Structure formats: C-alpha cells, structure tokens
PDB file of C-alpha atoms in Angstrom:
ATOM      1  CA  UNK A 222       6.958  16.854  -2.460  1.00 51.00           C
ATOM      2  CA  UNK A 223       9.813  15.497  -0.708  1.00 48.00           C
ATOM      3  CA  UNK A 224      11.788  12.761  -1.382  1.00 55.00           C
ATOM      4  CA  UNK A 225      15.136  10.564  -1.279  1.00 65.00           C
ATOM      5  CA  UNK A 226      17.069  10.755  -4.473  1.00 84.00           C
ATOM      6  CA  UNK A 227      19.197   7.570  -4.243  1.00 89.00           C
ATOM      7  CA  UNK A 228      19.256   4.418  -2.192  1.00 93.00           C
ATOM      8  CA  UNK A 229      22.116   2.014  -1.651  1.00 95.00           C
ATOM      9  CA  UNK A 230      21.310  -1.574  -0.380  1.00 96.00           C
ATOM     10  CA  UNK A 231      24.958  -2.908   0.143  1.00 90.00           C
ATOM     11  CA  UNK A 232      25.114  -6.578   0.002  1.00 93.00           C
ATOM     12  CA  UNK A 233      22.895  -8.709   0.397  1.00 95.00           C
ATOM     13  CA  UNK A 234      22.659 -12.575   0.309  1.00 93.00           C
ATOM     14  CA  UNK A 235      21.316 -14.354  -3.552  1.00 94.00           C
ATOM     15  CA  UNK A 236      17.317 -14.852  -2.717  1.00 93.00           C
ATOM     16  CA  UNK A 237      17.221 -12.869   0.481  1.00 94.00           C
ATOM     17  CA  UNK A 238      15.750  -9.538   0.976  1.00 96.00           C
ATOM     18  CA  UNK A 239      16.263  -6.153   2.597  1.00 97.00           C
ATOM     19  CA  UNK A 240      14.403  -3.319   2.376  1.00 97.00           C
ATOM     20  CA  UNK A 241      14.545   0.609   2.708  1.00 95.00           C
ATOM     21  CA  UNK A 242      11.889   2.950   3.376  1.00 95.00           C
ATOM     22  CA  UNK A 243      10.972   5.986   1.108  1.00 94.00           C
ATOM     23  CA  UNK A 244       9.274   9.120   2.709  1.00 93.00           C
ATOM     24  CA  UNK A 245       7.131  11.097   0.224  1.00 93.00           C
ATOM     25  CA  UNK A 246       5.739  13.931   2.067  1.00 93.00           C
ATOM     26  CA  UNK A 247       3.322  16.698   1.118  1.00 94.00           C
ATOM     27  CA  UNK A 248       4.523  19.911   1.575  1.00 91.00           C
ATOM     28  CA  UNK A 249       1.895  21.143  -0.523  1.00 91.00           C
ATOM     29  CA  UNK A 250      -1.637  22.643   0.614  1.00 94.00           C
ATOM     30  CA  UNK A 251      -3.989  19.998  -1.936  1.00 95.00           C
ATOM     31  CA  UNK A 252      -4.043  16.447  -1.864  1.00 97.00           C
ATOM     32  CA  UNK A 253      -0.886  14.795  -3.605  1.00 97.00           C
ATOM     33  CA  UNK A 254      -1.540  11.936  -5.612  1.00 97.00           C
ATOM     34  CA  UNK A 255       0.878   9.119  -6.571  1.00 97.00           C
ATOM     35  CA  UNK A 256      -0.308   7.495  -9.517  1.00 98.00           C
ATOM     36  CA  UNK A 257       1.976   5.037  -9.775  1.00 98.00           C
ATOM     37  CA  UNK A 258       5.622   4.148  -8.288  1.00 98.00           C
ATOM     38  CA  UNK A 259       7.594   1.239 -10.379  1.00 98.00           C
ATOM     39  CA  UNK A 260      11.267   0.037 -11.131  1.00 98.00           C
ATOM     40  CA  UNK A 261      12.639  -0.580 -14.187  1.00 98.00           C
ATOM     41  CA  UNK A 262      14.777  -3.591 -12.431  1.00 98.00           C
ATOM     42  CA  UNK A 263      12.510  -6.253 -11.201  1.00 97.00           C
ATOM     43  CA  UNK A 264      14.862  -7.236  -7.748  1.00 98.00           C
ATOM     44  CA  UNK A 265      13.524  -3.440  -6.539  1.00 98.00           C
ATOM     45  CA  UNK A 266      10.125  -3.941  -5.229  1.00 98.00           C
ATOM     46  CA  UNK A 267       7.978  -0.798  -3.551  1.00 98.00           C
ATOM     47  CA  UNK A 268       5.009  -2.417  -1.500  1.00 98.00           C
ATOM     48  CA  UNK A 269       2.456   0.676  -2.544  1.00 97.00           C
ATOM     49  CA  UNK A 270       2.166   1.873  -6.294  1.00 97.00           C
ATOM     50  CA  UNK A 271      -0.679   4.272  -5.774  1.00 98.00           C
ATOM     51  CA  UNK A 272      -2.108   6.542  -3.427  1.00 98.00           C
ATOM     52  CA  UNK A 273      -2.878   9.620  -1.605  1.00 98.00           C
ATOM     53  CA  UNK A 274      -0.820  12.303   0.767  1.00 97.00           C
ATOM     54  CA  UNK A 275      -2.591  14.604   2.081  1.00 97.00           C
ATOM     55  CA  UNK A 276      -1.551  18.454   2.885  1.00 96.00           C
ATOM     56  CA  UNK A 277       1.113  18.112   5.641  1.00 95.00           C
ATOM     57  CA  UNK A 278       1.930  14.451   5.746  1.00 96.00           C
ATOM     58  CA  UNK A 279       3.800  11.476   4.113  1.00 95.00           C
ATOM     59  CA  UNK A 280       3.446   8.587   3.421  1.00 96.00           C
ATOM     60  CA  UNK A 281       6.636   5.833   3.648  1.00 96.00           C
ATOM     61  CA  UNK A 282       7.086   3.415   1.230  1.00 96.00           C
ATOM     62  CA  UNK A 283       9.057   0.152   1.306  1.00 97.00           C
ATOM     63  CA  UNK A 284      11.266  -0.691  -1.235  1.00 97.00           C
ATOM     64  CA  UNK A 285      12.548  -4.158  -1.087  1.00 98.00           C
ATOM     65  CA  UNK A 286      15.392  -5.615  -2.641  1.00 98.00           C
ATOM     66  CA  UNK A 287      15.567  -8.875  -3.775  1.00 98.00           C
ATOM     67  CA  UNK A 288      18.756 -10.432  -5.344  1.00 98.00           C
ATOM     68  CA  UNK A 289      18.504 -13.736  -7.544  1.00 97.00           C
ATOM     69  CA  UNK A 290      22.228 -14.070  -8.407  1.00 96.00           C
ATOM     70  CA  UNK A 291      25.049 -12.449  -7.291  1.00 95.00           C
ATOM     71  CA  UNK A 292      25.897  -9.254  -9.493  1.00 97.00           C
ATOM     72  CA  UNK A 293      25.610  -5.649  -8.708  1.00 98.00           C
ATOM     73  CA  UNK A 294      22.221  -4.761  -9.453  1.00 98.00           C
ATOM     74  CA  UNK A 295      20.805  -0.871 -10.565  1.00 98.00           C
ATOM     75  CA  UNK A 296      17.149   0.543 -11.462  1.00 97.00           C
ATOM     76  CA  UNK A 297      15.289   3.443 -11.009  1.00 97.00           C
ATOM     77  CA  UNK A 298      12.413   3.946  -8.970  1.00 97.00           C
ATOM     78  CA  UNK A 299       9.680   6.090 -11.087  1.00 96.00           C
ATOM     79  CA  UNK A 300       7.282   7.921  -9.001  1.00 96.00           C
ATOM     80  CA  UNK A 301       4.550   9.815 -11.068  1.00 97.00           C
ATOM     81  CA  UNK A 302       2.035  12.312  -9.374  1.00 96.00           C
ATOM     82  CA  UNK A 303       0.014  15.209  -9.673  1.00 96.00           C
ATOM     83  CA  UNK A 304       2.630  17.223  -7.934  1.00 93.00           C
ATOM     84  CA  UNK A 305       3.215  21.056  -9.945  1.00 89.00           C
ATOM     85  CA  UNK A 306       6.198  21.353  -9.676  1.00 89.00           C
ATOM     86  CA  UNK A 307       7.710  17.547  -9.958  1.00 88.00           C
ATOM     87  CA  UNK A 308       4.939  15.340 -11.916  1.00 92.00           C
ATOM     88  CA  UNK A 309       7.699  12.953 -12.227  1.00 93.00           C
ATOM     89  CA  UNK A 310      10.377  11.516 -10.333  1.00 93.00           C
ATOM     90  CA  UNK A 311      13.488   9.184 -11.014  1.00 94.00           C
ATOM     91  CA  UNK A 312      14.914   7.655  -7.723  1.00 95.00           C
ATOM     92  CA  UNK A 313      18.338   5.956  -8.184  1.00 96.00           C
ATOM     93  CA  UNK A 314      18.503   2.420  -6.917  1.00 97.00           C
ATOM     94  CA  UNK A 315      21.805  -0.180  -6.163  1.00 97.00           C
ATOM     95  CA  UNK A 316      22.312  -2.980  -4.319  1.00 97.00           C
ATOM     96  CA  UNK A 317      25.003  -6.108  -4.669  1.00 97.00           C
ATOM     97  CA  UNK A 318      23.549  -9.611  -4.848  1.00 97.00           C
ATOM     98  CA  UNK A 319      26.716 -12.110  -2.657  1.00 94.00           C
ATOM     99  CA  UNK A 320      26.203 -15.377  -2.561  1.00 91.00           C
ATOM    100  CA  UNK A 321      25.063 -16.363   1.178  1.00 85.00           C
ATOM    101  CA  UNK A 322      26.923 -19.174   3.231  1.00 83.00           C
ATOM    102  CA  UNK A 323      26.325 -22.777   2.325  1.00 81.00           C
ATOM    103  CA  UNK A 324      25.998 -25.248   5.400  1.00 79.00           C
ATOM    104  CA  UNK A 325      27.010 -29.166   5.074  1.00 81.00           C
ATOM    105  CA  UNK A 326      26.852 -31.434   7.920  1.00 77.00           C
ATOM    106  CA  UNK A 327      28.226 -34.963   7.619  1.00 76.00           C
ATOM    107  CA  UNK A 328      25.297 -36.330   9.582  1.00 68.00           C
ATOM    108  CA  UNK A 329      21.912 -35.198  10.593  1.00 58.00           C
ATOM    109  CA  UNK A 330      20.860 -37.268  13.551  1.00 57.00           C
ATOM    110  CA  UNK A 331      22.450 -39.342  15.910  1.00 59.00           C
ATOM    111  CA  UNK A 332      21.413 -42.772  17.164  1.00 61.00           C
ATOM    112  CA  UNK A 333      22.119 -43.859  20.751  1.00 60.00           C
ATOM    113  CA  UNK A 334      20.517 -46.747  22.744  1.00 61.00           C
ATOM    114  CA  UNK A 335      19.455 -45.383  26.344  1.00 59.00           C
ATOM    115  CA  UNK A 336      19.723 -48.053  28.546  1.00 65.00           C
ATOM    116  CA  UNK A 337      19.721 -46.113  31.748  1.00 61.00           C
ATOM    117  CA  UNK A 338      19.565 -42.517  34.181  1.00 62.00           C
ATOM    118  CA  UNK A 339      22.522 -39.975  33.167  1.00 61.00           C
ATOM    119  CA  UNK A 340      23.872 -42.489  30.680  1.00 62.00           C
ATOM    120  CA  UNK A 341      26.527 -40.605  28.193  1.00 61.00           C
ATOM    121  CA  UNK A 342      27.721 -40.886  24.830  1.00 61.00           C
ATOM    122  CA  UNK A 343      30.530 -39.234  23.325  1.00 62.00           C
ATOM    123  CA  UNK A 344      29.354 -38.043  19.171  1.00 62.00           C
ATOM    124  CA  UNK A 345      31.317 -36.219  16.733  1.00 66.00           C
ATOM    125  CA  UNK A 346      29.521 -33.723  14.160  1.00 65.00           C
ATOM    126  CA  UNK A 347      31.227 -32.269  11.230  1.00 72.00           C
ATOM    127  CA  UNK A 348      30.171 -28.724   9.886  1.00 74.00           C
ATOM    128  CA  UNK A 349      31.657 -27.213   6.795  1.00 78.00           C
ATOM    129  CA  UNK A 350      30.660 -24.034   4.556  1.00 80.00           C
ATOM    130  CA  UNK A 351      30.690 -24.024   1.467  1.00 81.00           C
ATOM    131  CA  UNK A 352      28.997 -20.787   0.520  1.00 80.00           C
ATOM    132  CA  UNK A 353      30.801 -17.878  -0.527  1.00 78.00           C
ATOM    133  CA  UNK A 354      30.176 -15.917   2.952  1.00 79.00           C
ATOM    134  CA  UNK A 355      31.373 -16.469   6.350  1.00 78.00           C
ATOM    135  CA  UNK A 356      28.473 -19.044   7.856  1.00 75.00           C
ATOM    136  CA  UNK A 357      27.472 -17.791  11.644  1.00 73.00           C
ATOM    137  CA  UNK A 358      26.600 -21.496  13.525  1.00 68.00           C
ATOM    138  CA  UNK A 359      25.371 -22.712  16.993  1.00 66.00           C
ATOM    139  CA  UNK A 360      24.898 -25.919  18.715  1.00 59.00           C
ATOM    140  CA  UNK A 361      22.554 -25.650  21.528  1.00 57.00           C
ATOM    141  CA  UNK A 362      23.134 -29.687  23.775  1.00 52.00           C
ATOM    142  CA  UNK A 363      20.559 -31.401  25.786  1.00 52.00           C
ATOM    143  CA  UNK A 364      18.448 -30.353  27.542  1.00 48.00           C
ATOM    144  CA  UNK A 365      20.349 -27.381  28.787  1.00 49.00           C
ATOM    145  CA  UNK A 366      21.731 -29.496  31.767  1.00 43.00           C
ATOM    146  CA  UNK A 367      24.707 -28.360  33.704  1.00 43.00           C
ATOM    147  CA  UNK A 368      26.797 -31.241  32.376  1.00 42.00           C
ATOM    148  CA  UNK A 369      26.096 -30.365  28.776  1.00 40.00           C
ATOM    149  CA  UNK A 370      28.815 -27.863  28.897  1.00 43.00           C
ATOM    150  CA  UNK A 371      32.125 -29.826  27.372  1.00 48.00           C
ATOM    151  CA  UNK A 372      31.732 -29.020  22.978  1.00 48.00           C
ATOM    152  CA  UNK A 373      34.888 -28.896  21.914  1.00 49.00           C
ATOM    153  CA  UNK A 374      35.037 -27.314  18.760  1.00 51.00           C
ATOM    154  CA  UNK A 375      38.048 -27.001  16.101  1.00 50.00           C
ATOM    155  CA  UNK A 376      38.201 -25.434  13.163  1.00 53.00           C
ATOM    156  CA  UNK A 377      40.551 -25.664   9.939  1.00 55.00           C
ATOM    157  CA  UNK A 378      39.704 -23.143   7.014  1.00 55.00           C
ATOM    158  CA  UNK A 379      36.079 -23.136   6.243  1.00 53.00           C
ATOM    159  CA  UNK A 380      35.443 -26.888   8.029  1.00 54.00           C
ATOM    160  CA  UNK A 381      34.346 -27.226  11.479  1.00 54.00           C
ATOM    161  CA  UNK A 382      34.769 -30.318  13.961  1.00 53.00           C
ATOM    162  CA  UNK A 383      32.482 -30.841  16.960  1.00 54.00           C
ATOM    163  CA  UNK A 384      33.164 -33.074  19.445  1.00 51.00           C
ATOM    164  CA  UNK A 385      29.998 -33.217  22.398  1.00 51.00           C
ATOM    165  CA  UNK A 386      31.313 -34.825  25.725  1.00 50.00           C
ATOM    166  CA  UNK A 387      29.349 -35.845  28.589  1.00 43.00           C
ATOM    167  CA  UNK A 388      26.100 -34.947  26.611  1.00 45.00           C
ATOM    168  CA  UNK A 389      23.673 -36.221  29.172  1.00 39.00           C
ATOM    169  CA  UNK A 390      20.813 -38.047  26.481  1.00 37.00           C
ATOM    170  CA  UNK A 391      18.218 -39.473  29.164  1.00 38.00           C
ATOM    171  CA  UNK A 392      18.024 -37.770  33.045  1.00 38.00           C
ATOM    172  CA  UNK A 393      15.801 -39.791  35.603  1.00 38.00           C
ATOM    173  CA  UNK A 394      13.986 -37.502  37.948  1.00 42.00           C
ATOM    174  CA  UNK A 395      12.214 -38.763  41.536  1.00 40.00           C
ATOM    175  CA  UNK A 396       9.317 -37.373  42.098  1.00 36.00           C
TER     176      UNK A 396
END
C-alpha cells in the first residue's frame, strides 16, 4: 500500500491542535486490512485505528497533534496490516509545542449612565500580552454606527492602549 513516510507539524500553540491527513491506498487486488494504527507519543492522535481498503482505493486518516507543553515533540505512527509485502509500517512524526499568546485586559466592562439620544463617553481599555507569541486582537465599537470610527490605539512593546472616542452608547430612532 501507499503511504507518507514522515509528517512535520511545525508549531503549534500548548493545548491546541492541528492535524494532517494520511492516505493509505490499496494498490493491491484483495481487500487491505489495517489492524491497528497507534503512536508511541500520546500528543499524535489518528482518528481511525482499524479498518478496511478495498482494491483500488484509500482511505485518509487524520492524525492530530496535540501539544501540552512547549517542547519539540517525536513518535512514530505504527500501522499494521495484512499487506504482503509491508505487514508493518513505522511513520515518522514531529511537531513543536510554543506557548500561545496570553491576553490581559485591565477591565472587562464599562459602566456608563445613559441619560439621553447620541449621548457619548470617552473610555480607555488597556490590552497587554503576556504569552510567549505575538497576540492577533480586535475591537469591534457600537453598534457599527458611522460615528464609532475614532479608536485610537498605541502600542509600547507587548502592551496596548485603547482610547474609544465618540462611541455612540444609546441612538434614539423615530419611527
């Protein structure tokens, strides 16, 4: 049958998951049967252990990788069959566990006191990382108003200030 011989996950963040398919295909002309796939590393997962190709097709398994620290991880992926030719096969497995970005915010809510239609307030937010990877962010304002356009934002090293102006928090409508 035909197979990958090593797969190479890259980084990827402490308690996330990616994955990578494996294509076992039949070339044969009987019925292939996988008797069991496993890893010898627990963070390399396959979703099927056993099962059946027949003549002509394949059959794609997912291998998943899932990091719980960050360290360079290796296994191999046994596959066992009925196959002739290659009864047993040893797929080489790597993948770095990096420790994902860590978001703090100095405050989770505001509290304003509407008193009346288009009233403003001016708020402040900060946003800092403290992970050990870059941290990808977005503030979506309002209500998606025209005047919730002005977000300043500055940044210094790894700590983020947002300032919101003209942040429209109650609209009156006539109907």
């Amino acid at each position: 049958f035909f197979y990958w011989n090593r797969f190479d996950y890259n980084g990827v963040f402490v308690n996330g998951t990616a994955s990578l398919n494996l294509e076992i295909e039949n070339l044969g002309t009987d019925t292939l049967n996988i008797s069991s796939i496993s890893s010898d590393e627990t963070a390399f997962v396959p979703d099927l252990v056993t099962f059946l190709v027949l003549p002509g097709e394949s059959q794609i398994v997912e291998v998943s990788f899932n990091p719980v620290t960050a360290q360079t991880y290796n296994g191999i992926l046994s596959i066992l069959s009925d196959d002739a030719d290659e009864d047993s096969i040893a797929v080489s497995l790597t993948g770095q566990g990096v420790p994902g970005p860590i978001i703090e915010i100095d405050s989770t809510s505001f509290n304003v006191s509407v008193t009346g239609c288009d009233q403003t307030e001016n708020r402040s937010l900060k946003i800092s990382n403290t992970g050990g990877q870059p941290l990808d962010w977005e503030i979506i304002t309002g209500l998606g108003y025209p005047r919730n356009k002005s977000l300043l934002v500055i940044q210094e090293n790894d700590e983020w200030s947002v300032y919101m102006n003209n942040f429209i928090i109650f609209a009156c409508y006539n109907f």
